[in-house]
XYZ file of C-alpha atoms in Angstrom:
484
model
C -36.076 19.758 5.728
C -32.926 18.335 4.150
C -31.973 21.470 2.217
C -28.862 21.989 4.337
C -27.514 18.534 3.496
C -28.065 19.182 -0.219
C -26.649 22.717 -0.265
C -23.741 22.780 2.163
C -21.461 20.549 0.023
C -21.476 23.327 -2.584
C -20.396 25.865 0.038
C -17.639 23.513 1.117
C -16.505 22.911 -2.469
C -16.142 26.630 -3.236
C -14.684 27.500 0.158
C -17.604 29.650 1.318
C -17.975 29.695 5.136
C -21.509 29.435 6.531
C -22.040 31.215 9.844
C -24.958 30.160 12.059
C -25.829 32.112 15.249
C -26.960 28.989 17.108
C -23.573 27.364 16.507
C -21.682 30.497 17.510
C -19.578 30.697 14.367
C -18.945 28.959 11.050
C -20.127 25.412 10.370
C -17.284 22.896 10.544
C -17.735 20.195 7.856
C -15.705 17.737 9.931
C -17.759 18.282 13.081
C -20.557 15.708 13.385
C -22.254 17.728 16.118
C -22.641 20.669 13.749
C -24.208 18.453 11.097
C -26.564 16.943 13.686
C -27.636 20.379 14.930
C -28.324 21.632 11.396
C -30.373 18.534 10.597
C -32.413 19.127 13.743
C -32.945 22.786 12.784
C -34.109 21.645 9.343
C -36.722 19.348 10.859
C -37.925 22.058 13.247
C -38.182 24.597 10.411
C -40.125 22.185 8.218
C -42.542 21.426 11.036
C -43.084 25.118 11.762
C -43.677 25.783 8.060
C -46.361 23.105 7.967
C -47.985 24.454 11.128
C -48.105 27.958 9.659
C -49.678 26.581 6.469
C -52.347 24.724 8.435
C -53.134 27.748 10.610
C -53.434 30.072 7.613
C -55.680 27.709 5.638
C -57.872 27.040 8.677
C -58.235 30.748 9.335
C -59.107 31.498 5.695
C -61.682 28.708 5.651
C -63.300 30.113 8.815
C -63.314 33.671 7.436
C -64.948 32.513 4.204
C -67.523 30.240 5.847
C -68.527 32.192 8.950
C -67.948 35.824 7.974
C -68.184 35.468 4.191
C -64.974 37.479 3.880
C -63.715 38.379 0.405
C -60.245 36.811 0.414
C -58.774 38.438 -2.666
C -58.356 37.588 -6.310
C -60.018 39.050 -9.368
C -63.734 39.762 -8.993
C -65.865 37.569 -11.256
C -67.395 39.037 -14.403
C -70.569 40.826 -13.376
C -69.137 42.218 -10.135
C -66.725 44.947 -9.150
C -64.733 45.610 -5.988
C -65.909 48.195 -3.465
C -64.358 49.610 -0.306
C -66.060 48.374 2.879
C -64.012 50.424 5.318
C -60.894 49.822 7.422
C -59.579 46.294 7.767
C -60.973 44.570 10.905
C -57.466 43.490 11.909
C -56.030 46.464 13.878
C -52.496 45.783 12.714
C -53.483 45.745 9.033
C -55.746 48.744 9.506
C -52.792 50.667 10.930
C -50.864 49.868 7.724
C -53.668 51.389 5.665
C -55.209 48.141 4.420
C -58.918 48.227 3.628
C -61.661 45.620 3.580
C -63.003 44.818 0.114
C -66.262 43.375 -1.092
C -68.296 42.685 -4.227
C -71.152 44.630 -5.718
C -72.941 44.124 -9.071
C -71.458 45.951 -12.021
C -74.238 48.061 -13.574
C -73.343 46.891 -17.106
C -72.066 43.316 -16.885
C -74.416 42.100 -14.141
C -77.328 42.198 -16.604
C -75.254 40.141 -19.062
C -74.746 37.428 -16.426
C -78.491 37.325 -15.701
C -79.177 37.064 -19.445
C -76.758 34.138 -19.856
C -78.401 32.155 -17.047
C -81.889 33.015 -18.272
C -81.262 31.959 -21.892
C -79.436 28.806 -20.840
C -82.339 27.715 -18.641
C -84.690 28.367 -21.575
C -82.789 25.759 -23.593
C -80.340 27.759 -25.680
C -76.885 26.258 -26.151
C -73.623 27.837 -25.022
C -72.493 28.594 -28.569
C -75.879 30.119 -29.460
C -75.708 32.343 -26.355
C -72.237 33.548 -27.355
C -73.413 34.324 -30.893
C -76.361 36.284 -29.545
C -74.154 38.376 -27.270
C -71.836 39.285 -30.149
C -74.749 40.049 -32.446
C -76.106 42.486 -29.851
C -72.724 44.196 -29.422
C -72.043 42.946 -25.895
C -68.328 43.050 -25.072
C -66.718 39.833 -23.845
C -64.990 39.886 -20.408
C -61.500 40.503 -21.793
C -62.724 43.308 -24.080
C -64.799 44.967 -21.323
C -61.830 45.061 -18.933
C -58.654 44.724 -21.065
C -56.359 46.055 -18.316
C -57.161 43.011 -16.171
C -57.142 40.536 -19.064
C -53.992 41.331 -21.031
C -53.462 37.619 -21.660
C -56.747 37.379 -23.597
C -57.455 38.372 -27.171
C -60.772 40.099 -26.523
C -62.101 39.540 -30.055
C -65.339 37.757 -29.227
C -67.230 35.649 -26.723
C -65.934 32.099 -26.427
C -67.742 28.984 -25.294
C -65.290 28.696 -22.397
C -66.201 32.170 -21.112
C -69.921 31.403 -21.141
C -69.389 28.034 -19.444
C -67.174 29.622 -16.755
C -69.990 32.051 -15.900
C -72.584 29.281 -15.763
C -70.449 27.210 -13.359
C -69.378 30.007 -10.983
C -71.296 29.609 -7.664
C -70.420 33.126 -6.470
C -73.272 34.513 -8.570
C -75.621 33.109 -5.911
C -74.404 35.787 -3.474
C -72.213 33.493 -1.383
C -68.463 33.471 -1.067
C -66.862 30.228 -2.257
C -63.280 29.382 -1.335
C -60.911 26.416 -1.774
C -61.925 25.622 -5.347
C -58.226 25.171 -6.126
C -55.146 24.193 -4.171
C -51.385 24.330 -4.593
C -49.455 21.072 -4.332
C -45.694 20.688 -4.083
C -44.513 17.892 -6.360
C -41.048 16.586 -7.165
C -39.371 18.218 -10.147
C -37.782 14.905 -11.103
C -38.711 11.647 -9.394
C -35.332 10.218 -10.426
C -33.401 13.114 -8.837
C -34.959 14.084 -5.523
C -32.171 16.605 -4.848
C -33.686 18.934 -7.469
C -36.450 19.713 -4.990
C -40.107 20.488 -5.523
C -42.229 22.704 -7.728
C -45.675 24.163 -7.035
C -48.651 23.124 -9.169
C -52.181 24.455 -8.959
C -54.910 21.831 -9.048
C -58.684 21.683 -8.769
C -60.426 20.400 -5.651
C -63.562 18.312 -5.757
C -66.820 20.219 -5.284
C -67.401 18.641 -1.857
C -64.191 20.324 -0.618
C -65.316 23.840 -1.520
C -66.004 26.201 1.380
C -69.317 28.059 1.054
C -70.278 31.020 3.219
C -73.178 30.333 5.539
C -74.957 33.561 4.662
C -75.363 35.671 1.531
C -72.501 38.178 1.566
C -73.137 40.203 -1.611
C -76.084 40.853 -3.877
C -76.856 37.683 -5.867
C -77.265 37.844 -9.637
C -79.144 34.526 -9.759
C -80.963 32.532 -7.128
C -79.578 29.282 -5.753
C -82.401 27.382 -7.460
C -81.565 28.939 -10.840
C -77.888 28.117 -10.417
C -78.587 24.493 -9.509
C -80.942 24.165 -12.457
C -78.157 25.349 -14.782
C -75.762 22.763 -13.310
C -78.295 19.996 -13.881
C -78.684 21.036 -17.523
C -74.901 21.050 -17.990
C -74.563 17.631 -16.375
C -77.355 16.277 -18.576
C -75.478 17.398 -21.670
C -72.441 15.356 -20.636
C -70.259 18.205 -19.369
C -70.658 18.652 -15.670
C -69.678 21.949 -14.076
C -67.058 20.704 -11.643
C -65.473 17.817 -13.485
C -61.752 18.556 -13.810
C -60.157 15.294 -14.910
C -56.339 15.487 -15.109
C -54.539 14.083 -18.122
C -53.198 10.593 -17.564
C -49.891 11.404 -19.263
C -48.195 14.678 -20.098
C -47.196 14.811 -23.736
C -43.984 16.671 -24.591
C -44.315 19.465 -27.165
C -41.126 21.181 -28.316
C -42.960 24.153 -29.870
C -45.237 24.762 -26.898
C -46.203 28.432 -26.641
C -44.133 29.667 -29.628
C -46.266 28.536 -32.600
C -49.038 30.893 -33.760
C -51.811 30.573 -36.324
C -51.395 32.768 -39.403
C -55.159 33.303 -39.731
C -56.119 34.539 -36.276
C -52.773 35.115 -34.507
C -53.647 32.826 -31.580
C -51.289 30.246 -30.115
C -51.794 26.813 -31.588
C -52.601 24.004 -29.145
C -50.692 20.747 -28.875
C -52.552 17.648 -29.966
C -51.146 14.095 -29.895
C -52.325 12.104 -32.906
C -51.108 8.758 -34.315
C -48.169 8.749 -31.849
C -46.886 12.086 -33.180
C -47.164 15.627 -31.811
C -49.354 17.968 -33.850
C -50.481 21.555 -33.335
C -53.958 22.790 -34.126
C -56.091 25.928 -34.073
C -59.863 25.561 -33.697
C -60.748 29.251 -33.519
C -64.174 29.016 -35.248
C -65.221 26.172 -32.963
C -64.312 28.072 -29.778
C -65.277 31.671 -30.569
C -68.660 32.787 -31.841
C -68.273 35.574 -34.402
C -71.224 37.425 -35.914
C -69.164 38.484 -38.946
C -67.724 36.046 -41.441
C -64.214 34.867 -40.567
C -61.783 33.595 -43.182
C -60.520 30.750 -41.053
C -60.663 26.978 -41.671
C -62.577 24.927 -39.140
C -59.316 23.338 -37.969
C -55.670 24.153 -38.812
C -53.188 21.297 -38.306
C -49.385 21.194 -38.395
C -47.125 18.245 -37.626
C -44.128 18.998 -35.404
C -41.492 16.994 -37.268
C -42.200 19.026 -40.423
C -40.711 22.078 -38.708
C -38.026 21.002 -36.198
C -35.208 19.831 -38.541
C -35.093 23.045 -40.584
C -35.666 25.195 -37.484
C -32.765 23.680 -35.524
C -30.482 23.929 -38.559
C -31.316 27.632 -38.876
C -30.659 28.282 -35.183
C -27.299 26.510 -35.431
C -26.336 28.887 -38.235
C -27.618 32.043 -36.527
C -25.691 31.268 -33.327
C -22.742 29.647 -35.069
C -19.574 30.914 -36.675
C -21.254 33.288 -39.109
C -22.575 35.451 -36.276
C -19.688 35.054 -33.858
C -17.513 38.029 -34.771
C -20.490 40.366 -35.067
C -21.912 39.304 -31.710
C -18.571 39.457 -29.880
C -17.851 42.920 -31.256
C -21.277 44.195 -30.241
C -20.998 42.806 -26.698
C -17.508 44.158 -26.192
C -18.483 47.658 -27.343
C -22.137 48.065 -26.354
C -23.264 45.082 -24.300
C -21.554 46.101 -21.041
C -21.607 49.107 -18.761
C -18.789 50.478 -16.611
C -21.134 51.353 -13.780
C -23.939 49.021 -12.853
C -27.292 50.896 -12.731
C -28.097 49.002 -9.544
C -25.319 50.832 -7.669
C -27.201 54.132 -7.537
C -30.409 52.389 -6.451
C -28.542 50.548 -3.673
C -27.009 53.803 -2.417
C -30.444 55.410 -2.352
C -31.852 52.519 -0.326
C -28.994 52.796 2.171
C -29.633 56.533 2.596
C -33.344 55.898 3.052
C -32.655 53.227 5.684
C -30.316 55.611 7.567
C -33.064 58.224 7.592
C -35.604 55.704 8.927
C -33.208 54.517 11.640
C -32.775 58.088 12.834
C -36.543 58.504 13.001
C -36.910 55.251 14.923
C -34.305 56.355 17.488
C -36.116 59.669 17.896
C -39.417 57.856 18.421
C -37.804 55.604 21.022
C -36.422 58.597 22.909
C -39.857 60.244 22.746
C -41.416 57.321 24.653
C -42.761 55.051 21.900
C -43.328 51.351 22.548
C -39.803 49.825 22.752
C -40.949 46.434 21.427
C -42.588 47.959 18.360
C -39.706 50.361 17.659
C -37.187 47.539 18.047
C -39.088 45.520 15.449
C -39.067 48.483 13.051
C -35.339 48.989 13.534
C -34.602 45.303 12.913
C -36.545 45.365 9.651
C -34.815 48.545 8.498
C -31.369 47.204 9.390
C -32.094 44.032 7.418
C -33.027 46.154 4.382
C -29.853 48.191 4.796
C -27.719 45.036 4.993
C -29.309 43.699 1.792
C -28.564 46.967 -0.028
C -24.959 46.893 1.191
C -24.568 43.310 -0.044
C -25.846 44.326 -3.465
C -23.464 47.285 -3.489
C -20.484 45.033 -2.730
C -21.524 42.625 -5.460
C -21.954 45.281 -8.160
C -18.745 47.009 -7.174
C -16.745 43.823 -7.806
C -17.851 43.506 -11.444
C -15.693 44.507 -14.376
C -15.933 44.533 -18.142
C -15.340 41.335 -20.088
C -12.696 41.169 -22.787
C -13.287 39.785 -26.273
C -11.387 36.613 -25.349
C -13.631 36.056 -22.336
C -16.759 36.635 -24.425
C -15.443 34.178 -27.008
C -15.126 31.566 -24.259
C -18.787 32.001 -23.368
C -19.751 31.894 -27.059
C -17.963 28.549 -27.391
C -20.122 27.172 -24.608
C -23.256 28.510 -26.307
C -22.200 26.978 -29.604
C -21.925 23.581 -27.982
C -25.367 24.084 -26.489
C -26.872 24.738 -29.904
C -25.391 21.527 -31.273
C -26.741 19.535 -28.346
C -30.156 21.153 -28.744
C -30.769 19.336 -32.022
C -30.978 16.056 -30.122
C -32.374 17.441 -26.871
C -35.491 16.329 -25.058
C -38.663 18.124 -26.308
C -39.280 19.637 -22.874
C -35.763 21.137 -22.816
C -36.195 22.387 -26.364
C -39.413 24.167 -25.458
C -37.650 26.002 -22.634
C -34.744 27.039 -24.875
C -37.064 28.287 -27.621
C -39.011 30.360 -25.105
C -35.860 31.810 -23.526
C -34.352 33.027 -26.809
C -37.625 34.693 -27.846
C -38.556 32.383 -30.743
C -41.879 33.033 -32.512
C -43.247 30.830 -35.289
C -46.195 31.797 -37.484
C -47.835 29.114 -39.611
C -49.380 30.260 -42.903
C -51.597 27.313 -43.913
C -52.649 28.849 -47.216
C -48.985 28.935 -48.314
C -47.810 25.878 -46.356
C -45.182 28.178 -44.850
C -43.789 28.710 -41.341
C -42.186 32.064 -40.576
C -39.556 31.938 -37.828
C -38.430 35.020 -35.944
C -36.308 35.694 -32.858
C -37.115 38.718 -30.727
C -34.804 38.566 -27.683
C -36.031 39.936 -24.403
C -33.728 41.975 -22.119
C -33.441 38.989 -19.751
C -31.963 36.477 -22.206
C -28.697 35.010 -20.860
C -28.560 37.759 -18.269
C -27.181 35.343 -15.653
C -24.822 33.381 -17.913
C -21.293 34.041 -16.597
C -17.909 32.426 -16.985
C -16.167 30.423 -14.285
C -14.179 33.436 -13.149
C -17.303 35.198 -11.872
C -17.008 37.907 -14.504
C -19.443 40.601 -15.524
C -22.820 39.195 -16.668
C -23.751 40.849 -19.954
C -27.232 41.843 -21.044
C -27.812 39.126 -23.663
C -25.915 37.238 -26.304
C -28.499 38.064 -28.940
C -27.928 41.811 -28.870
C -26.383 41.832 -32.323
C -29.141 39.737 -33.878
C -31.592 41.982 -35.680
C -35.146 41.324 -34.490
C -36.271 41.393 -38.101
C -34.029 38.476 -39.022
C -36.065 35.391 -39.660
C -36.570 32.220 -41.632
C -39.313 30.948 -43.888
C -39.755 27.183 -43.862
C -41.475 25.926 -46.984
C -43.372 22.751 -46.029
C -44.116 21.648 -49.589
């Protein structure tokens, strides 16, 4: 599209020439013909991108509807993946790709049948979850923790039971296009920022169902429809995904945890103020007694002032000398570890090129060998570019690190009055974790930096990026905010 018009002024500002094969050399900023040609190329590229997207989606819809093809993703609870032989596409089969399908899991498939059976008999979702826990049945995240690392796995939740009851794939048919990805503007007031991808639900009439049964059903179509009617009669239909009218900003999004259960607290807008709550007992059915209030609430403005003041101190003058000394002595390396990896990739590409030439001389298909050689040469060029970049780096001096620290200090001061959305991103980047202890009215604050913090923050001279500015901050350092 118009990416060239938005990007090329930066190249021109920093004196970076842009070479384009179709132009036959570098782009001349003063040449209107060059600008016209690049705009035309942008339109052609955007059109081709849209055509590819339409072709791919049309093909996937046909594969799901006509052939009932399994198109990837995690198998639903109650099923497991099985190998159905070589991929029907000859090109993919030559690369070793296999066709996958679903078959009932001998353990969890009976659990799915039980959930549908009890729900149709009139038991509620919460009662079903309690019964499963009482009988020692593992929840989906506990049964397969390797595939559900983002879940706690402590007990069955109402959401897990409802997700099973509303999944049409248990009828033995493949269902595709339940969700879509839309590209939306990052900022409607600054179109130059570009777009971001968001995943959204499609209406049920847009779902693509396979014409035939493709895998062994766990429930019949009549049983599934009966369950949907019961859900709809209780006021919570199976496919109703209503988006929020407005997106509320929460500065502590994703960093505030409940001191009782250790789960992330959810944002909740109440009386024109942001709150955070944990409703663990209402969402998870536990057979054993749980020492947890029905709802835990915390107001945001009870935490932010003291939290920002603490961060300003931790990244202010008191820590400066310690941090600068650590970075100067331990935070940099003389030889970038990526150099050895780049050299290995170059050697591997040289070996592949020699094999390709030998195959060409032995009578292999010239078109296919030429394609292989082009791909290998592109990989070799990328490794060489990385090698040139890492070779140009050098160690930063204490004065240069101090310059960067001054910029970070200004950032901390600005953060106290920053937008809540920007604050949330900063808190997440520095590794902030807050734990609310309701019984003590206390919030424990801790910073555990990840290896990627500030890894790309460099000075104007293009100097060595250091690992992170928080290297000298002990992970055990923290703050207790008394809310009394």
